mmJSON file of the N, C-alpha and C atoms, coordinates in Angstrom:
{"data_MODEL":{"atom_site":{
"group_PDB":["ATOM","ATOM","ATOM","ATOM","ATOM","ATOM","ATOM","ATOM","ATOM","ATOM","ATOM","ATOM","ATOM","ATOM","ATOM","ATOM","ATOM","ATOM","ATOM","ATOM","ATOM","ATOM","ATOM","ATOM","ATOM","ATOM","ATOM","ATOM","ATOM","ATOM","ATOM","ATOM","ATOM","ATOM","ATOM","ATOM","ATOM","ATOM","ATOM","ATOM","ATOM","ATOM","ATOM","ATOM","ATOM","ATOM","ATOM","ATOM","ATOM","ATOM","ATOM","ATOM","ATOM","ATOM","ATOM","ATOM","ATOM","ATOM","ATOM","ATOM","ATOM","ATOM","ATOM","ATOM","ATOM","ATOM","ATOM","ATOM","ATOM","ATOM","ATOM","ATOM","ATOM","ATOM","ATOM","ATOM","ATOM","ATOM","ATOM","ATOM","ATOM","ATOM","ATOM","ATOM","ATOM","ATOM","ATOM","ATOM","ATOM","ATOM","ATOM","ATOM","ATOM","ATOM","ATOM","ATOM","ATOM","ATOM","ATOM","ATOM","ATOM","ATOM","ATOM","ATOM","ATOM","ATOM","ATOM","ATOM","ATOM","ATOM","ATOM","ATOM","ATOM","ATOM","ATOM","ATOM","ATOM","ATOM","ATOM","ATOM","ATOM","ATOM","ATOM","ATOM","ATOM","ATOM","ATOM","ATOM","ATOM","ATOM","ATOM","ATOM","ATOM","ATOM","ATOM","ATOM","ATOM","ATOM","ATOM","ATOM","ATOM","ATOM","ATOM","ATOM","ATOM","ATOM","ATOM","ATOM","ATOM","ATOM","ATOM","ATOM","ATOM","ATOM","ATOM","ATOM","ATOM","ATOM","ATOM","ATOM","ATOM","ATOM","ATOM","ATOM","ATOM","ATOM","ATOM","ATOM","ATOM","ATOM","ATOM","ATOM","ATOM","ATOM","ATOM","ATOM","ATOM","ATOM","ATOM","ATOM","ATOM","ATOM","ATOM","ATOM","ATOM","ATOM","ATOM","ATOM","ATOM","ATOM","ATOM","ATOM"],
"id":[1,2,3,4,5,6,7,8,9,10,11,12,13,14,15,16,17,18,19,20,21,22,23,24,25,26,27,28,29,30,31,32,33,34,35,36,37,38,39,40,41,42,43,44,45,46,47,48,49,50,51,52,53,54,55,56,57,58,59,60,61,62,63,64,65,66,67,68,69,70,71,72,73,74,75,76,77,78,79,80,81,82,83,84,85,86,87,88,89,90,91,92,93,94,95,96,97,98,99,100,101,102,103,104,105,106,107,108,109,110,111,112,113,114,115,116,117,118,119,120,121,122,123,124,125,126,127,128,129,130,131,132,133,134,135,136,137,138,139,140,141,142,143,144,145,146,147,148,149,150,151,152,153,154,155,156,157,158,159,160,161,162,163,164,165,166,167,168,169,170,171,172,173,174,175,176,177,178,179,180,181,182,183,184,185,186,187,188,189,190,191,192],
"type_symbol":["N","C","C","N","C","C","N","C","C","N","C","C","N","C","C","N","C","C","N","C","C","N","C","C","N","C","C","N","C","C","N","C","C","N","C","C","N","C","C","N","C","C","N","C","C","N","C","C","N","C","C","N","C","C","N","C","C","N","C","C","N","C","C","N","C","C","N","C","C","N","C","C","N","C","C","N","C","C","N","C","C","N","C","C","N","C","C","N","C","C","N","C","C","N","C","C","N","C","C","N","C","C","N","C","C","N","C","C","N","C","C","N","C","C","N","C","C","N","C","C","N","C","C","N","C","C","N","C","C","N","C","C","N","C","C","N","C","C","N","C","C","N","C","C","N","C","C","N","C","C","N","C","C","N","C","C","N","C","C","N","C","C","N","C","C","N","C","C","N","C","C","N","C","C","N","C","C","N","C","C","N","C","C","N","C","C","N","C","C","N","C","C"],
"label_atom_id":["N","CA","C","N","CA","C","N","CA","C","N","CA","C","N","CA","C","N","CA","C","N","CA","C","N","CA","C","N","CA","C","N","CA","C","N","CA","C","N","CA","C","N","CA","C","N","CA","C","N","CA","C","N","CA","C","N","CA","C","N","CA","C","N","CA","C","N","CA","C","N","CA","C","N","CA","C","N","CA","C","N","CA","C","N","CA","C","N","CA","C","N","CA","C","N","CA","C","N","CA","C","N","CA","C","N","CA","C","N","CA","C","N","CA","C","N","CA","C","N","CA","C","N","CA","C","N","CA","C","N","CA","C","N","CA","C","N","CA","C","N","CA","C","N","CA","C","N","CA","C","N","CA","C","N","CA","C","N","CA","C","N","CA","C","N","CA","C","N","CA","C","N","CA","C","N","CA","C","N","CA","C","N","CA","C","N","CA","C","N","CA","C","N","CA","C","N","CA","C","N","CA","C","N","CA","C","N","CA","C","N","CA","C","N","CA","C","N","CA","C","N","CA","C"],
"label_alt_id":[null,null,null,null,null,null,null,null,null,null,null,null,null,null,null,null,null,null,null,null,null,null,null,null,null,null,null,null,null,null,null,null,null,null,null,null,null,null,null,null,null,null,null,null,null,null,null,null,null,null,null,null,null,null,null,null,null,null,null,null,null,null,null,null,null,null,null,null,null,null,null,null,null,null,null,null,null,null,null,null,null,null,null,null,null,null,null,null,null,null,null,null,null,null,null,null,null,null,null,null,null,null,null,null,null,null,null,null,null,null,null,null,null,null,null,null,null,null,null,null,null,null,null,null,null,null,null,null,null,null,null,null,null,null,null,null,null,null,null,null,null,null,null,null,null,null,null,null,null,null,null,null,null,null,null,null,null,null,null,null,null,null,null,null,null,null,null,null,null,null,null,null,null,null,null,null,null,null,null,null,null,null,null,null,null,null,null,null,null,null,null,null],
"label_comp_id":["MET","MET","MET","LYS","LYS","LYS","SER","SER","SER","GLU","GLU","GLU","ILE","ILE","ILE","LYS","LYS","LYS","LEU","LEU","LEU","LYS","LYS","LYS","PRO","PRO","PRO","CYS","CYS","CYS","PRO","PRO","PRO","PHE","PHE","PHE","CYS","CYS","CYS","GLY","GLY","GLY","ASN","ASN","ASN","GLU","GLU","GLU","TYR","TYR","TYR","PRO","PRO","PRO","MET","MET","MET","ILE","ILE","ILE","GLU","GLU","GLU","HIS","HIS","HIS","GLU","GLU","GLU","TYR","TYR","TYR","TYR","TYR","TYR","THR","THR","THR","ASP","ASP","ASP","THR","THR","THR","VAL","VAL","VAL","LYS","LYS","LYS","ILE","ILE","ILE","CYS","CYS","CYS","CYS","CYS","CYS","PRO","PRO","PRO","HIS","HIS","HIS","CYS","CYS","CYS","GLN","GLN","GLN","SER","SER","SER","GLU","GLU","GLU","PHE","PHE","PHE","SER","SER","SER","LEU","LEU","LEU","ASP","ASP","ASP","CYS","CYS","CYS","THR","THR","THR","ALA","ALA","ALA","GLY","GLY","GLY","HIS","HIS","HIS","ASN","ASN","ASN","ARG","ARG","ARG","ASP","ASP","ASP","LYS","LYS","LYS","ASP","ASP","ASP","LYS","LYS","LYS","LEU","LEU","LEU","ILE","ILE","ILE","LYS","LYS","LYS","ALA","ALA","ALA","TRP","TRP","TRP","ASN","ASN","ASN","ARG","ARG","ARG","ARG","ARG","ARG","ALA","ALA","ALA","LEU","LEU","LEU"],
"label_asym_id":["A","A","A","A","A","A","A","A","A","A","A","A","A","A","A","A","A","A","A","A","A","A","A","A","A","A","A","A","A","A","A","A","A","A","A","A","A","A","A","A","A","A","A","A","A","A","A","A","A","A","A","A","A","A","A","A","A","A","A","A","A","A","A","A","A","A","A","A","A","A","A","A","A","A","A","A","A","A","A","A","A","A","A","A","A","A","A","A","A","A","A","A","A","A","A","A","A","A","A","A","A","A","A","A","A","A","A","A","A","A","A","A","A","A","A","A","A","A","A","A","A","A","A","A","A","A","A","A","A","A","A","A","A","A","A","A","A","A","A","A","A","A","A","A","A","A","A","A","A","A","A","A","A","A","A","A","A","A","A","A","A","A","A","A","A","A","A","A","A","A","A","A","A","A","A","A","A","A","A","A","A","A","A","A","A","A","A","A","A","A","A","A"],
"label_entity_id":["1","1","1","1","1","1","1","1","1","1","1","1","1","1","1","1","1","1","1","1","1","1","1","1","1","1","1","1","1","1","1","1","1","1","1","1","1","1","1","1","1","1","1","1","1","1","1","1","1","1","1","1","1","1","1","1","1","1","1","1","1","1","1","1","1","1","1","1","1","1","1","1","1","1","1","1","1","1","1","1","1","1","1","1","1","1","1","1","1","1","1","1","1","1","1","1","1","1","1","1","1","1","1","1","1","1","1","1","1","1","1","1","1","1","1","1","1","1","1","1","1","1","1","1","1","1","1","1","1","1","1","1","1","1","1","1","1","1","1","1","1","1","1","1","1","1","1","1","1","1","1","1","1","1","1","1","1","1","1","1","1","1","1","1","1","1","1","1","1","1","1","1","1","1","1","1","1","1","1","1","1","1","1","1","1","1","1","1","1","1","1","1"],
"label_seq_id":[1,1,1,2,2,2,3,3,3,4,4,4,5,5,5,6,6,6,7,7,7,8,8,8,9,9,9,10,10,10,11,11,11,12,12,12,13,13,13,14,14,14,15,15,15,16,16,16,17,17,17,18,18,18,19,19,19,20,20,20,21,21,21,22,22,22,23,23,23,24,24,24,25,25,25,26,26,26,27,27,27,28,28,28,29,29,29,30,30,30,31,31,31,32,32,32,33,33,33,34,34,34,35,35,35,36,36,36,37,37,37,38,38,38,39,39,39,40,40,40,41,41,41,42,42,42,43,43,43,44,44,44,45,45,45,46,46,46,47,47,47,48,48,48,49,49,49,50,50,50,51,51,51,52,52,52,53,53,53,54,54,54,55,55,55,56,56,56,57,57,57,58,58,58,59,59,59,60,60,60,61,61,61,62,62,62,63,63,63,64,64,64],
"pdbx_PDB_ins_code":[null,null,null,null,null,null,null,null,null,null,null,null,null,null,null,null,null,null,null,null,null,null,null,null,null,null,null,null,null,null,null,null,null,null,null,null,null,null,null,null,null,null,null,null,null,null,null,null,null,null,null,null,null,null,null,null,null,null,null,null,null,null,null,null,null,null,null,null,null,null,null,null,null,null,null,null,null,null,null,null,null,null,null,null,null,null,null,null,null,null,null,null,null,null,null,null,null,null,null,null,null,null,null,null,null,null,null,null,null,null,null,null,null,null,null,null,null,null,null,null,null,null,null,null,null,null,null,null,null,null,null,null,null,null,null,null,null,null,null,null,null,null,null,null,null,null,null,null,null,null,null,null,null,null,null,null,null,null,null,null,null,null,null,null,null,null,null,null,null,null,null,null,null,null,null,null,null,null,null,null,null,null,null,null,null,null,null,null,null,null,null,null],
"Cartn_x":[103.4,104.477,105.302,106.605,107.502,107.845,107.914,108.23,109.696,109.982,111.342,112.015,111.266,111.804,112.463,113.709,114.45,114.126,113.91,113.656,114.944,114.849,115.967,115.934,117.026,117.056,115.979,115.715,114.743,115.174,114.27,114.636,114.762,114.336,114.398,115.66,116.03,117.184,118.307,118.048,119.076,119.205,118.32,118.372,118.303,119.195,119.3,118.232,117.473,116.568,115.125,114.449,113.021,112.274,111.083,110.321,108.974,108.525,107.198,106.278,105.137,104.151,102.786,102.0,100.617,99.728,98.959,98.016,96.687,96.378,95.187,93.886,93.865,92.617,92.22,93.186,92.858,93.074,93.584,93.908,94.817,95.879,96.84,98.236,98.984,100.392,101.167,102.188,102.963,104.44,105.26,106.694,107.015,107.727,108.059,109.568,110.059,111.46,111.51,112.154,112.212,113.095,113.922,114.816,114.117,113.489,112.874,111.341,110.757,109.315,108.532,109.19,108.441,107.72,106.594,105.873,105.166,104.935,104.35,103.416,102.148,101.209,100.266,99.656,98.634,97.541,96.317,95.21,95.46,95.343,95.687,94.496,93.299,92.126,92.031,92.698,92.597,93.516,94.468,95.394,96.706,97.004,98.149,99.482,99.808,101.128,101.302,100.3,100.405,100.579,99.797,99.879,101.158,101.685,102.952,104.066,104.084,105.087,104.934,103.703,103.427,103.932,103.71,104.166,105.691,106.364,107.834,108.383,107.79,108.24,108.058,106.949,106.711,107.715,107.986,108.984,110.353,110.714,112.036,112.202,111.116,111.198,111.467,111.218,111.401,112.892,113.223,114.613,115.183,116.464,117.178,117.663],
"Cartn_y":[112.64,113.518,112.838,112.822,112.17,113.109,112.573,113.368,113.776,114.971,115.484,115.138,114.603,114.286,112.91,112.822,111.563,110.719,109.435,108.49,108.185,108.178,107.737,106.221,105.588,104.124,103.604,102.316,101.659,101.823,102.297,102.476,101.165,100.066,98.78,97.993,97.958,97.146,97.965,99.243,100.091,99.962,99.167,99.017,100.387,100.646,101.942,102.164,101.136,101.243,100.846,101.574,101.305,101.721,101.178,101.438,102.072,102.955,103.552,102.806,102.363,101.652,102.291,102.27,102.738,101.541,101.143,100.041,100.627,100.439,101.049,100.467,99.187,98.578,99.06,99.527,100.08,101.588,102.155,103.572,104.005,103.25,103.486,103.635,104.593,104.725,104.174,103.351,102.801,102.768,102.773,102.597,101.221,100.433,99.066,98.869,98.053,97.643,96.233,96.051,94.711,93.751,94.273,93.424,92.825,93.681,93.173,93.147,93.554,93.553,94.496,95.473,96.462,97.375,97.938,98.863,99.923,101.029,102.209,102.784,103.062,103.487,104.577,105.259,106.277,106.116,106.415,106.484,107.713,107.573,108.693,109.21,109.054,109.476,110.988,111.752,113.214,113.83,113.113,113.653,112.895,112.168,111.251,111.933,112.994,113.602,114.236,114.933,115.576,114.527,113.467,112.432,111.615,111.462,110.758,111.542,112.861,113.693,113.605,113.597,113.474,112.125,111.07,109.734,109.679,110.232,110.232,111.006,112.154,112.933,112.143,111.434,110.623,109.474,108.81,107.725,108.266,109.407,109.979,110.456,110.732,111.161,110.008,108.792,107.653,107.415,107.058,106.862,105.568,105.602,104.388,103.602],
"Cartn_z":[95.673,96.062,97.147,96.981,97.919,99.062,100.258,101.432,101.417,101.92,101.982,103.309,104.268,105.574,105.519,105.984,105.945,107.174,106.952,108.043,108.797,110.117,110.943,111.024,111.476,111.598,112.543,112.444,113.316,114.771,115.645,117.051,117.826,117.243,117.929,117.59,116.307,115.912,115.264,114.952,114.35,112.843,112.205,110.752,110.08,109.15,108.478,107.399,107.032,105.89,106.193,107.088,107.259,105.989,105.788,104.564,104.899,104.015,104.133,103.182,103.691,102.877,103.033,101.974,102.025,101.751,102.75,102.596,102.134,100.873,100.281,100.819,101.135,101.603,102.997,103.816,105.134,105.184,104.084,103.975,105.124,105.304,106.367,105.784,106.299,105.967,107.147,106.874,107.964,107.609,108.647,108.493,109.05,108.274,108.659,108.628,109.537,109.512,108.932,107.79,107.205,107.99,108.892,109.663,110.889,111.724,112.968,112.907,111.784,111.555,112.47,113.098,113.869,112.881,113.296,112.426,113.242,112.589,113.198,112.146,112.491,111.46,111.947,110.96,111.186,110.145,110.506,109.554,108.681,107.385,106.504,105.701,106.2,105.443,105.277,106.123,106.053,105.002,104.489,103.496,103.551,102.49,102.496,102.766,102.052,102.208,103.573,104.07,105.378,106.474,106.413,107.43,107.306,106.099,105.924,106.606,106.439,107.112,108.633,109.118,110.557,111.077,110.316,110.675,110.753,109.758,109.739,110.93,111.239,112.385,113.686,113.828,115.025,115.111,113.996,113.952,114.361,113.83,114.103,115.543,116.263,117.661,118.615,118.19,119.091,119.346,120.56,120.968,120.401,120.094,119.648,120.839],
"occupancy":[1.0,1.0,1.0,1.0,1.0,1.0,1.0,1.0,1.0,1.0,1.0,1.0,1.0,1.0,1.0,1.0,1.0,1.0,1.0,1.0,1.0,1.0,1.0,1.0,1.0,1.0,1.0,1.0,1.0,1.0,1.0,1.0,1.0,1.0,1.0,1.0,1.0,1.0,1.0,1.0,1.0,1.0,1.0,1.0,1.0,1.0,1.0,1.0,1.0,1.0,1.0,1.0,1.0,1.0,1.0,1.0,1.0,1.0,1.0,1.0,1.0,1.0,1.0,1.0,1.0,1.0,1.0,1.0,1.0,1.0,1.0,1.0,1.0,1.0,1.0,1.0,1.0,1.0,1.0,1.0,1.0,1.0,1.0,1.0,1.0,1.0,1.0,1.0,1.0,1.0,1.0,1.0,1.0,1.0,1.0,1.0,1.0,1.0,1.0,1.0,1.0,1.0,1.0,1.0,1.0,1.0,1.0,1.0,1.0,1.0,1.0,1.0,1.0,1.0,1.0,1.0,1.0,1.0,1.0,1.0,1.0,1.0,1.0,1.0,1.0,1.0,1.0,1.0,1.0,1.0,1.0,1.0,1.0,1.0,1.0,1.0,1.0,1.0,1.0,1.0,1.0,1.0,1.0,1.0,1.0,1.0,1.0,1.0,1.0,1.0,1.0,1.0,1.0,1.0,1.0,1.0,1.0,1.0,1.0,1.0,1.0,1.0,1.0,1.0,1.0,1.0,1.0,1.0,1.0,1.0,1.0,1.0,1.0,1.0,1.0,1.0,1.0,1.0,1.0,1.0,1.0,1.0,1.0,1.0,1.0,1.0,1.0,1.0,1.0,1.0,1.0,1.0],
"B_iso_or_equiv":[0.0,0.0,0.0,0.0,0.0,0.0,0.0,0.0,0.0,0.0,0.0,0.0,0.0,0.0,0.0,0.0,0.0,0.0,0.0,0.0,0.0,0.0,0.0,0.0,0.0,0.0,0.0,0.0,0.0,0.0,0.0,0.0,0.0,0.0,0.0,0.0,0.0,0.0,0.0,0.0,0.0,0.0,0.0,0.0,0.0,0.0,0.0,0.0,0.0,0.0,0.0,0.0,0.0,0.0,0.0,0.0,0.0,0.0,0.0,0.0,0.0,0.0,0.0,0.0,0.0,0.0,0.0,0.0,0.0,0.0,0.0,0.0,0.0,0.0,0.0,0.0,0.0,0.0,0.0,0.0,0.0,0.0,0.0,0.0,0.0,0.0,0.0,0.0,0.0,0.0,0.0,0.0,0.0,0.0,0.0,0.0,0.0,0.0,0.0,0.0,0.0,0.0,0.0,0.0,0.0,0.0,0.0,0.0,0.0,0.0,0.0,0.0,0.0,0.0,0.0,0.0,0.0,0.0,0.0,0.0,0.0,0.0,0.0,0.0,0.0,0.0,0.0,0.0,0.0,0.0,0.0,0.0,0.0,0.0,0.0,0.0,0.0,0.0,0.0,0.0,0.0,0.0,0.0,0.0,0.0,0.0,0.0,0.0,0.0,0.0,0.0,0.0,0.0,0.0,0.0,0.0,0.0,0.0,0.0,0.0,0.0,0.0,0.0,0.0,0.0,0.0,0.0,0.0,0.0,0.0,0.0,0.0,0.0,0.0,0.0,0.0,0.0,0.0,0.0,0.0,0.0,0.0,0.0,0.0,0.0,0.0,0.0,0.0,0.0,0.0,0.0,0.0],
"pdbx_formal_charge":[null,null,null,null,null,null,null,null,null,null,null,null,null,null,null,null,null,null,null,null,null,null,null,null,null,null,null,null,null,null,null,null,null,null,null,null,null,null,null,null,null,null,null,null,null,null,null,null,null,null,null,null,null,null,null,null,null,null,null,null,null,null,null,null,null,null,null,null,null,null,null,null,null,null,null,null,null,null,null,null,null,null,null,null,null,null,null,null,null,null,null,null,null,null,null,null,null,null,null,null,null,null,null,null,null,null,null,null,null,null,null,null,null,null,null,null,null,null,null,null,null,null,null,null,null,null,null,null,null,null,null,null,null,null,null,null,null,null,null,null,null,null,null,null,null,null,null,null,null,null,null,null,null,null,null,null,null,null,null,null,null,null,null,null,null,null,null,null,null,null,null,null,null,null,null,null,null,null,null,null,null,null,null,null,null,null,null,null,null,null,null,null],
"auth_seq_id":[1,1,1,2,2,2,3,3,3,4,4,4,5,5,5,6,6,6,7,7,7,8,8,8,9,9,9,10,10,10,11,11,11,12,12,12,13,13,13,14,14,14,15,15,15,16,16,16,17,17,17,18,18,18,19,19,19,20,20,20,21,21,21,22,22,22,23,23,23,24,24,24,25,25,25,26,26,26,27,27,27,28,28,28,29,29,29,30,30,30,31,31,31,32,32,32,33,33,33,34,34,34,35,35,35,36,36,36,37,37,37,38,38,38,39,39,39,40,40,40,41,41,41,42,42,42,43,43,43,44,44,44,45,45,45,46,46,46,47,47,47,48,48,48,49,49,49,50,50,50,51,51,51,52,52,52,53,53,53,54,54,54,55,55,55,56,56,56,57,57,57,58,58,58,59,59,59,60,60,60,61,61,61,62,62,62,63,63,63,64,64,64],
"auth_comp_id":["MET","MET","MET","LYS","LYS","LYS","SER","SER","SER","GLU","GLU","GLU","ILE","ILE","ILE","LYS","LYS","LYS","LEU","LEU","LEU","LYS","LYS","LYS","PRO","PRO","PRO","CYS","CYS","CYS","PRO","PRO","PRO","PHE","PHE","PHE","CYS","CYS","CYS","GLY","GLY","GLY","ASN","ASN","ASN","GLU","GLU","GLU","TYR","TYR","TYR","PRO","PRO","PRO","MET","MET","MET","ILE","ILE","ILE","GLU","GLU","GLU","HIS","HIS","HIS","GLU","GLU","GLU","TYR","TYR","TYR","TYR","TYR","TYR","THR","THR","THR","ASP","ASP","ASP","THR","THR","THR","VAL","VAL","VAL","LYS","LYS","LYS","ILE","ILE","ILE","CYS","CYS","CYS","CYS","CYS","CYS","PRO","PRO","PRO","HIS","HIS","HIS","CYS","CYS","CYS","GLN","GLN","GLN","SER","SER","SER","GLU","GLU","GLU","PHE","PHE","PHE","SER","SER","SER","LEU","LEU","LEU","ASP","ASP","ASP","CYS","CYS","CYS","THR","THR","THR","ALA","ALA","ALA","GLY","GLY","GLY","HIS","HIS","HIS","ASN","ASN","ASN","ARG","ARG","ARG","ASP","ASP","ASP","LYS","LYS","LYS","ASP","ASP","ASP","LYS","LYS","LYS","LEU","LEU","LEU","ILE","ILE","ILE","LYS","LYS","LYS","ALA","ALA","ALA","TRP","TRP","TRP","ASN","ASN","ASN","ARG","ARG","ARG","ARG","ARG","ARG","ALA","ALA","ALA","LEU","LEU","LEU"],
"auth_asym_id":["A","A","A","A","A","A","A","A","A","A","A","A","A","A","A","A","A","A","A","A","A","A","A","A","A","A","A","A","A","A","A","A","A","A","A","A","A","A","A","A","A","A","A","A","A","A","A","A","A","A","A","A","A","A","A","A","A","A","A","A","A","A","A","A","A","A","A","A","A","A","A","A","A","A","A","A","A","A","A","A","A","A","A","A","A","A","A","A","A","A","A","A","A","A","A","A","A","A","A","A","A","A","A","A","A","A","A","A","A","A","A","A","A","A","A","A","A","A","A","A","A","A","A","A","A","A","A","A","A","A","A","A","A","A","A","A","A","A","A","A","A","A","A","A","A","A","A","A","A","A","A","A","A","A","A","A","A","A","A","A","A","A","A","A","A","A","A","A","A","A","A","A","A","A","A","A","A","A","A","A","A","A","A","A","A","A","A","A","A","A","A","A"],
"auth_atom_id":["N","CA","C","N","CA","C","N","CA","C","N","CA","C","N","CA","C","N","CA","C","N","CA","C","N","CA","C","N","CA","C","N","CA","C","N","CA","C","N","CA","C","N","CA","C","N","CA","C","N","CA","C","N","CA","C","N","CA","C","N","CA","C","N","CA","C","N","CA","C","N","CA","C","N","CA","C","N","CA","C","N","CA","C","N","CA","C","N","CA","C","N","CA","C","N","CA","C","N","CA","C","N","CA","C","N","CA","C","N","CA","C","N","CA","C","N","CA","C","N","CA","C","N","CA","C","N","CA","C","N","CA","C","N","CA","C","N","CA","C","N","CA","C","N","CA","C","N","CA","C","N","CA","C","N","CA","C","N","CA","C","N","CA","C","N","CA","C","N","CA","C","N","CA","C","N","CA","C","N","CA","C","N","CA","C","N","CA","C","N","CA","C","N","CA","C","N","CA","C","N","CA","C","N","CA","C","N","CA","C","N","CA","C","N","CA","C","N","CA","C","N","CA","C"],
"pdbx_PDB_model_num":[1,1,1,1,1,1,1,1,1,1,1,1,1,1,1,1,1,1,1,1,1,1,1,1,1,1,1,1,1,1,1,1,1,1,1,1,1,1,1,1,1,1,1,1,1,1,1,1,1,1,1,1,1,1,1,1,1,1,1,1,1,1,1,1,1,1,1,1,1,1,1,1,1,1,1,1,1,1,1,1,1,1,1,1,1,1,1,1,1,1,1,1,1,1,1,1,1,1,1,1,1,1,1,1,1,1,1,1,1,1,1,1,1,1,1,1,1,1,1,1,1,1,1,1,1,1,1,1,1,1,1,1,1,1,1,1,1,1,1,1,1,1,1,1,1,1,1,1,1,1,1,1,1,1,1,1,1,1,1,1,1,1,1,1,1,1,1,1,1,1,1,1,1,1,1,1,1,1,1,1,1,1,1,1,1,1,1,1,1,1,1,1]
}}}
């Protein structure tokens, strides 16, 4: 299921297109900036969709 929450630009470089990735071998969801390589992640063992929304909300709260 795809999240309905829109990602804001990277707070470090302003890139408009950060990416959400799920690393299956570590069971981690992370947001990555392909421009400056910054990343932000959470352990998602408790439920992928709920934690993905939590991750996006945390990313969006960070100041530009």
